[in-house]
Amino acid sequence: MTSIATKTVLRLAHVSKTYGEGESSVEAVHDVSMDLDAGKFIFLMGPSGSGKTTLLMLMGCLLRPTTGSVHIFDEAVSSLAESSLPRVRRSRIGYIFQGFNLFPALTALENVEATLNLKGCRGAEGRAEARNLLERVGLAKRMHHLPEDLSGGEKQRVAVARALAGNPPIILADEPTGMLDSKTGRLISEILRDLAHEEGRLVFMVSHDSRITALADQIFNIEDGCLQDGSRQ
Amino acid sequence: MVSIARKNLFHDKIRFAVALAGISFAVVLITVQLGVYLAFRSNVSVLIDHTEADIWITAHGLENFDFGRPFSEKKRYEVAEVPGVAWAEKYFLGFGYWKTPGGSQETVQMVGFDPETMVGAPWSIVKGNPQDVKYFNSIFYDEAETNRLGNLPIGSETEINNHRVRVAGIVSGARSFIQSPYIFTSFKNALNLSFINKGNTVYVLVKVAPGYSVKDVQRRIRETVKDVDVYTSPDFSKKTQDYWMINTGTGVALLAVALMGVVIGTVIVANTIYTSTTEHLKEFGTLKAIGASNWDLYVIIIEQALINSVIGFAVGMAISYLVIQAMKKGHLPVLLAPPVLVGIFVLTVLMCLWSSVLSISKVTRIDPAMVFKS
Ligand SMILES: Nc1ncnc2c1ncn2[C@@H]1O[C@H](COP(=O)(O)OP(=O)(O)OP(=O)(O)O)[C@@H](O)[C@H]1O
Ligand SMILES: [Mg+2]
């Protein structure tokens, strides 16, 4: 085993996850090890039910591995107490969901601002930062609209801006383009790529979409919970 | 700060309106019932509370002020001998049958005081001179009882217990809501009109001399004067209030309706808050996934409860005010001191917080992993 390189942001060591117990148990992820570096735009691909979402949740401290460990920088997050996890999620990770998961009663700006508030950035500073983030994802003109008045692409831009709140080093996205047409999906993917390449974040994204794989720096394939050898580096 | 709680509340306008209607309804029920209860409660002892005596001496075993029984007037002289007694006055209270001009009969309570000392006299005179009760069978009644007694103007005559009486004046503030109407006259007239034998009194009222403690004088009278009960005025007042409010069930009924208000309010509010939480479960899950602690979520739910209670209280109070004004026009009394209103506000907040308990336990159990399931 090599020591964690300074560039390595997220490290999984022999991670397995089994849901349930006994006869009905399902091993969704089996013995996965990976070192993921800052500044990389990484894809995870695989058939339905292969364990992609499970792996993403393990990375994001939403699930605990059954065996193995997850490190963010050099903190062993998989063995932290339950009460410490909100802090890790707040400071280290930005999430983007397939279904956007915006707060429907809040405008685009408020969605981002409320997330900043939660992460400790409040008042005028929070508001200004929320504007900045929305400008960065190209949504300056629609920031006072409610999610229901935004297109799918616009919603996902808001979600990206929200994921950037608090400046997390890791962005985890579960099929963020799944509900978008291919052109919009590509635009969002390009924004995510820029977050990796221009800002040095680790962007780890689950995708089914083979048309955008060319954007990725690295692609992992997973089948039945096991990483496949053919993964492109 | 962006208040997710407030935004969510105002976003679901219909649900918010239902919650507010529930809270306001509860607040109105509680306020009006409690107001009537407190008014009735203070009303039943109104004569005791407006008499300047420190001590009331009654026949032994009395249940309350309105059911006075006669005892020998001689006891008054025994009482007057007790050290610390500034004065001891006789005071009459007894039932009578009042004949209305229509020919029907109304039960009344005759109050007899000594016009020389005016101890126990009506305290708020609308018309007439209360000293006039010393004239033969002259009586005063309360302006609010005018209808009940048959609209008899000053100078007109009717009968009590088949004796002629003459209306000499009108008082106010002595209306009785639960008991029979009070008729004020002199002690002598009242005794004559009643079926009680001469030489008796119904109460002896005592003023304690300066420098003596009421409790000490009460104890000394108890030791000296036999076959009577000796109460301080506040104790006698409370005994009478408890009798009418608790023993007769009147107050219990009023408070039961107020309690029903609390229960109904809590059920409606708990139900709307819980439904709202259930519908926003995905949002709470998202908040957890992006780093909110359970406490962050509790704050949102509690803030919702507080907003609900403050607005619901304000609306409820505004409606109560209108209801109470209407009731006062119908001569139904309502008594609400500021501390009672503060109490109702605190109750409203507690009701809303209690309504949030289910929601709080629900969000505690949310697994943030749920947000990845589509
Ligand atoms: N909470 C759970 N309890 C039991 N089994 C689960 C649970 N979540 C997922 N699984 C199972 O684990 C396996 C992997 O599921 P996962 O959601 O990670 O797949 P996925 O690759 O994200 O699929 P998709 O492409 O359909 O989103 C599947 O067989 C699934 O049925
Ligand atoms: Mg999935």
CSV table of N, CA and C in Angstrom, one decimal, chain A residues 145-223:
chain,number,residue,atom,x,y,z
A,145,HIS,N,-36.5,33.3,-9.4
A,145,HIS,CA,-37.6,32.4,-9.8
A,145,HIS,C,-37.7,31.2,-8.9
A,146,LEU,N,-38.9,30.7,-8.7
A,146,LEU,CA,-39.0,29.5,-7.9
A,146,LEU,C,-38.7,28.3,-8.8
A,147,PRO,N,-38.2,27.2,-8.3
A,147,PRO,CA,-37.8,26.0,-9.1
A,147,PRO,C,-38.9,25.6,-10.1
A,148,GLU,N,-40.2,25.7,-9.7
A,148,GLU,CA,-41.2,25.3,-10.7
A,148,GLU,C,-41.3,26.2,-11.9
A,149,ASP,N,-40.7,27.3,-11.9
A,149,ASP,CA,-40.7,28.2,-13.0
A,149,ASP,C,-39.4,28.1,-13.9
A,150,LEU,N,-38.5,27.1,-13.5
A,150,LEU,CA,-37.3,27.0,-14.2
A,150,LEU,C,-37.3,25.7,-15.0
A,151,SER,N,-36.5,25.7,-16.1
A,151,SER,CA,-36.4,24.5,-16.9
A,151,SER,C,-35.5,23.5,-16.2
A,152,GLY,N,-35.5,22.2,-16.7
A,152,GLY,CA,-34.7,21.2,-16.1
A,152,GLY,C,-33.2,21.6,-16.0
A,153,GLY,N,-32.7,22.2,-17.1
A,153,GLY,CA,-31.3,22.6,-17.1
A,153,GLY,C,-31.0,23.7,-16.1
A,154,GLU,N,-32.0,24.6,-16.0
A,154,GLU,CA,-31.8,25.7,-15.1
A,154,GLU,C,-31.8,25.2,-13.6
A,155,LYS,N,-32.7,24.2,-13.4
A,155,LYS,CA,-32.8,23.7,-12.0
A,155,LYS,C,-31.5,23.0,-11.7
A,156,GLN,N,-30.9,22.3,-12.7
A,156,GLN,CA,-29.7,21.6,-12.3
A,156,GLN,C,-28.5,22.6,-12.1
A,157,ARG,N,-28.6,23.7,-12.8
A,157,ARG,CA,-27.6,24.8,-12.6
A,157,ARG,C,-27.7,25.3,-11.1
A,158,VAL,N,-29.0,25.5,-10.7
A,158,VAL,CA,-29.2,25.9,-9.3
A,158,VAL,C,-28.6,24.8,-8.4
A,159,ALA,N,-28.8,23.6,-8.7
A,159,ALA,CA,-28.3,22.5,-7.8
A,159,ALA,C,-26.8,22.5,-7.8
A,160,VAL,N,-26.2,22.8,-9.0
A,160,VAL,CA,-24.7,22.8,-9.0
A,160,VAL,C,-24.2,24.0,-8.1
A,161,ALA,N,-24.9,25.1,-8.3
A,161,ALA,CA,-24.5,26.3,-7.4
A,161,ALA,C,-24.6,25.9,-6.0
A,162,ARG,N,-25.7,25.2,-5.6
A,162,ARG,CA,-26.0,24.8,-4.2
A,162,ARG,C,-24.9,23.9,-3.7
A,163,ALA,N,-24.5,23.0,-4.7
A,163,ALA,CA,-23.4,22.0,-4.3
A,163,ALA,C,-22.1,22.7,-4.0
A,164,LEU,N,-21.9,23.9,-4.6
A,164,LEU,CA,-20.7,24.6,-4.5
A,164,LEU,C,-20.7,25.5,-3.2
A,165,ALA,N,-21.9,25.6,-2.6
A,165,ALA,CA,-21.9,26.4,-1.4
A,165,ALA,C,-21.0,25.9,-0.3
A,166,GLY,N,-20.3,26.8,0.3
A,166,GLY,CA,-19.3,26.3,1.3
A,166,GLY,C,-18.0,25.8,0.7
A,167,ASN,N,-17.9,25.9,-0.6
A,167,ASN,CA,-16.6,25.6,-1.3
A,167,ASN,C,-16.1,24.2,-1.0
A,168,PRO,N,-16.8,23.2,-1.2
A,168,PRO,CA,-16.4,21.8,-0.8
A,168,PRO,C,-15.3,21.3,-1.8
A,169,PRO,N,-14.4,20.5,-1.3
A,169,PRO,CA,-13.4,20.0,-2.3
A,169,PRO,C,-13.9,18.8,-3.1
A,170,ILE,N,-15.0,18.3,-2.7
A,170,ILE,CA,-15.5,17.1,-3.4
A,170,ILE,C,-16.9,17.4,-3.9
A,171,ILE,N,-17.2,17.1,-5.2
A,171,ILE,CA,-18.6,17.2,-5.7
A,171,ILE,C,-19.0,15.8,-6.1
A,172,LEU,N,-20.1,15.3,-5.5
A,172,LEU,CA,-20.6,14.0,-5.9
A,172,LEU,C,-21.9,14.2,-6.6
A,173,ALA,N,-22.1,13.6,-7.8
A,173,ALA,CA,-23.3,13.8,-8.6
A,173,ALA,C,-23.8,12.4,-9.0
A,174,ASP,N,-25.1,12.2,-8.8
A,174,ASP,CA,-25.7,10.9,-9.2
A,174,ASP,C,-26.6,11.1,-10.4
A,175,GLU,N,-26.1,10.7,-11.5
A,175,GLU,CA,-26.8,10.9,-12.8
A,175,GLU,C,-27.4,12.3,-12.9
A,176,PRO,N,-26.6,13.4,-12.8
A,176,PRO,CA,-27.1,14.7,-12.8
A,176,PRO,C,-27.7,15.1,-14.2
A,177,THR,N,-27.4,14.4,-15.2
A,177,THR,CA,-27.9,14.7,-16.5
A,177,THR,C,-29.1,13.8,-16.9
A,178,GLY,N,-29.4,12.9,-16.0
A,178,GLY,CA,-30.4,11.8,-16.3
A,178,GLY,C,-31.8,12.4,-16.7
A,179,MET,N,-32.1,13.5,-16.2
A,179,MET,CA,-33.4,14.1,-16.5
A,179,MET,C,-33.4,15.2,-17.5
A,180,LEU,N,-32.2,15.4,-18.2
A,180,LEU,CA,-32.0,16.5,-19.1
A,180,LEU,C,-31.9,16.0,-20.5
A,181,ASP,N,-32.2,16.8,-21.5
A,181,ASP,CA,-32.0,16.4,-22.9
A,181,ASP,C,-30.5,16.5,-23.1
A,182,SER,N,-30.0,15.9,-24.2
A,182,SER,CA,-28.6,15.6,-24.3
A,182,SER,C,-27.8,16.9,-24.4
A,183,LYS,N,-28.3,17.9,-25.1
A,183,LYS,CA,-27.6,19.2,-25.2
A,183,LYS,C,-27.4,19.8,-23.8
A,184,THR,N,-28.5,19.9,-23.1
A,184,THR,CA,-28.4,20.5,-21.7
A,184,THR,C,-27.5,19.7,-20.8
A,185,GLY,N,-27.6,18.4,-21.0
A,185,GLY,CA,-26.8,17.4,-20.2
A,185,GLY,C,-25.4,17.7,-20.4
A,186,ARG,N,-25.0,18.0,-21.7
A,186,ARG,CA,-23.6,18.2,-22.0
A,186,ARG,C,-23.2,19.5,-21.4
A,187,LEU,N,-24.0,20.5,-21.4
A,187,LEU,CA,-23.7,21.8,-20.8
A,187,LEU,C,-23.4,21.7,-19.3
A,188,ILE,N,-24.3,21.0,-18.7
A,188,ILE,CA,-24.1,20.8,-17.2
A,188,ILE,C,-22.8,20.0,-17.0
A,189,SER,N,-22.6,19.0,-17.8
A,189,SER,CA,-21.3,18.2,-17.6
A,189,SER,C,-20.1,19.1,-17.8
A,190,GLU,N,-20.2,20.0,-18.8
A,190,GLU,CA,-19.1,20.9,-19.0
A,190,GLU,C,-18.8,21.8,-17.8
A,191,ILE,N,-19.9,22.3,-17.2
A,191,ILE,CA,-19.7,23.1,-16.0
A,191,ILE,C,-19.0,22.3,-14.9
A,192,LEU,N,-19.5,21.0,-14.8
A,192,LEU,CA,-18.9,20.1,-13.7
A,192,LEU,C,-17.4,19.9,-14.0
A,193,ARG,N,-17.1,19.7,-15.3
A,193,ARG,CA,-15.7,19.5,-15.7
A,193,ARG,C,-14.8,20.7,-15.3
A,194,ASP,N,-15.4,21.9,-15.6
A,194,ASP,CA,-14.7,23.1,-15.3
A,194,ASP,C,-14.4,23.2,-13.8
A,195,LEU,N,-15.4,22.8,-13.0
A,195,LEU,CA,-15.2,22.9,-11.5
A,195,LEU,C,-14.0,22.0,-11.1
A,196,ALA,N,-13.8,20.9,-11.9
A,196,ALA,CA,-12.6,20.1,-11.6
A,196,ALA,C,-11.3,20.7,-12.1
A,197,HIS,N,-11.4,21.1,-13.4
A,197,HIS,CA,-10.1,21.5,-14.0
A,197,HIS,C,-9.7,22.9,-13.6
A,198,GLU,N,-10.7,23.8,-13.5
A,198,GLU,CA,-10.3,25.2,-13.2
A,198,GLU,C,-10.2,25.5,-11.7
A,199,GLU,N,-10.9,24.7,-10.9
A,199,GLU,CA,-11.0,25.0,-9.5
A,199,GLU,C,-10.4,24.0,-8.6
A,200,GLY,N,-9.9,22.9,-9.2
A,200,GLY,CA,-9.2,21.9,-8.5
A,200,GLY,C,-10.0,21.0,-7.6
A,201,ARG,N,-11.3,20.9,-7.9
A,201,ARG,CA,-12.1,20.0,-7.1
A,201,ARG,C,-12.1,18.6,-7.6
A,202,LEU,N,-12.4,17.7,-6.8
A,202,LEU,CA,-12.7,16.3,-7.3
A,202,LEU,C,-14.2,16.2,-7.6
A,203,VAL,N,-14.5,16.0,-8.9
A,203,VAL,CA,-15.9,15.8,-9.3
A,203,VAL,C,-16.1,14.4,-9.7
A,204,PHE,N,-17.0,13.7,-8.9
A,204,PHE,CA,-17.2,12.3,-9.2
A,204,PHE,C,-18.7,12.1,-9.5
A,205,MET,N,-18.9,11.6,-10.7
A,205,MET,CA,-20.2,11.6,-11.3
A,205,MET,C,-20.6,10.2,-11.8
A,206,VAL,N,-21.8,9.8,-11.4
A,206,VAL,CA,-22.4,8.6,-12.0
A,206,VAL,C,-23.1,9.0,-13.3
A,207,SER,N,-22.9,8.2,-14.3
A,207,SER,CA,-23.6,8.6,-15.6
A,207,SER,C,-23.9,7.3,-16.4
A,208,HIS,N,-25.0,7.3,-17.1
A,208,HIS,CA,-25.3,6.3,-18.0
A,208,HIS,C,-25.0,6.7,-19.4
A,209,ASP,N,-24.6,8.0,-19.6
A,209,ASP,CA,-24.7,8.7,-20.9
A,209,ASP,C,-23.3,8.5,-21.6
A,210,SER,N,-23.3,7.7,-22.6
A,210,SER,CA,-22.0,7.4,-23.3
A,210,SER,C,-21.6,8.6,-24.2
A,211,ARG,N,-22.5,9.5,-24.5
A,211,ARG,CA,-22.1,10.6,-25.4
A,211,ARG,C,-21.2,11.6,-24.7
A,212,ILE,N,-21.2,11.6,-23.4
A,212,ILE,CA,-20.4,12.6,-22.7
A,212,ILE,C,-19.1,12.1,-22.1
A,213,THR,N,-18.9,10.8,-22.3
A,213,THR,CA,-17.7,10.2,-21.6
A,213,THR,C,-16.4,10.8,-22.0
A,214,ALA,N,-16.4,11.4,-23.2
A,214,ALA,CA,-15.2,12.0,-23.7
A,214,ALA,C,-14.7,13.1,-22.8
A,215,LEU,N,-15.6,13.7,-22.0
A,215,LEU,CA,-15.2,14.8,-21.1
A,215,LEU,C,-14.4,14.3,-19.9
A,216,ALA,N,-14.6,13.0,-19.6
A,216,ALA,CA,-14.0,12.5,-18.3
A,216,ALA,C,-12.5,12.3,-18.4
A,217,ASP,N,-11.9,12.6,-17.2
A,217,ASP,CA,-10.5,12.3,-17.1
A,217,ASP,C,-10.2,10.8,-16.8
A,218,GLN,N,-11.2,10.2,-16.2
A,218,GLN,CA,-11.1,8.8,-15.7
A,218,GLN,C,-12.5,8.2,-15.7
A,219,ILE,N,-12.6,6.9,-16.0
A,219,ILE,CA,-13.9,6.3,-16.0
A,219,ILE,C,-13.8,5.0,-15.3
A,220,PHE,N,-14.6,4.8,-14.3
A,220,PHE,CA,-14.7,3.5,-13.6
A,220,PHE,C,-16.0,2.8,-14.1
A,221,ASN,N,-15.8,1.5,-14.3
A,221,ASN,CA,-17.0,0.7,-14.6
A,221,ASN,C,-17.2,-0.3,-13.5
A,222,ILE,N,-18.5,-0.4,-13.1
A,222,ILE,CA,-18.9,-1.3,-12.0
A,222,ILE,C,-19.9,-2.3,-12.5
A,223,GLU,N,-19.8,-3.5,-12.1
A,223,GLU,CA,-20.8,-4.5,-12.4
A,223,GLU,C,-21.0,-5.4,-11.2
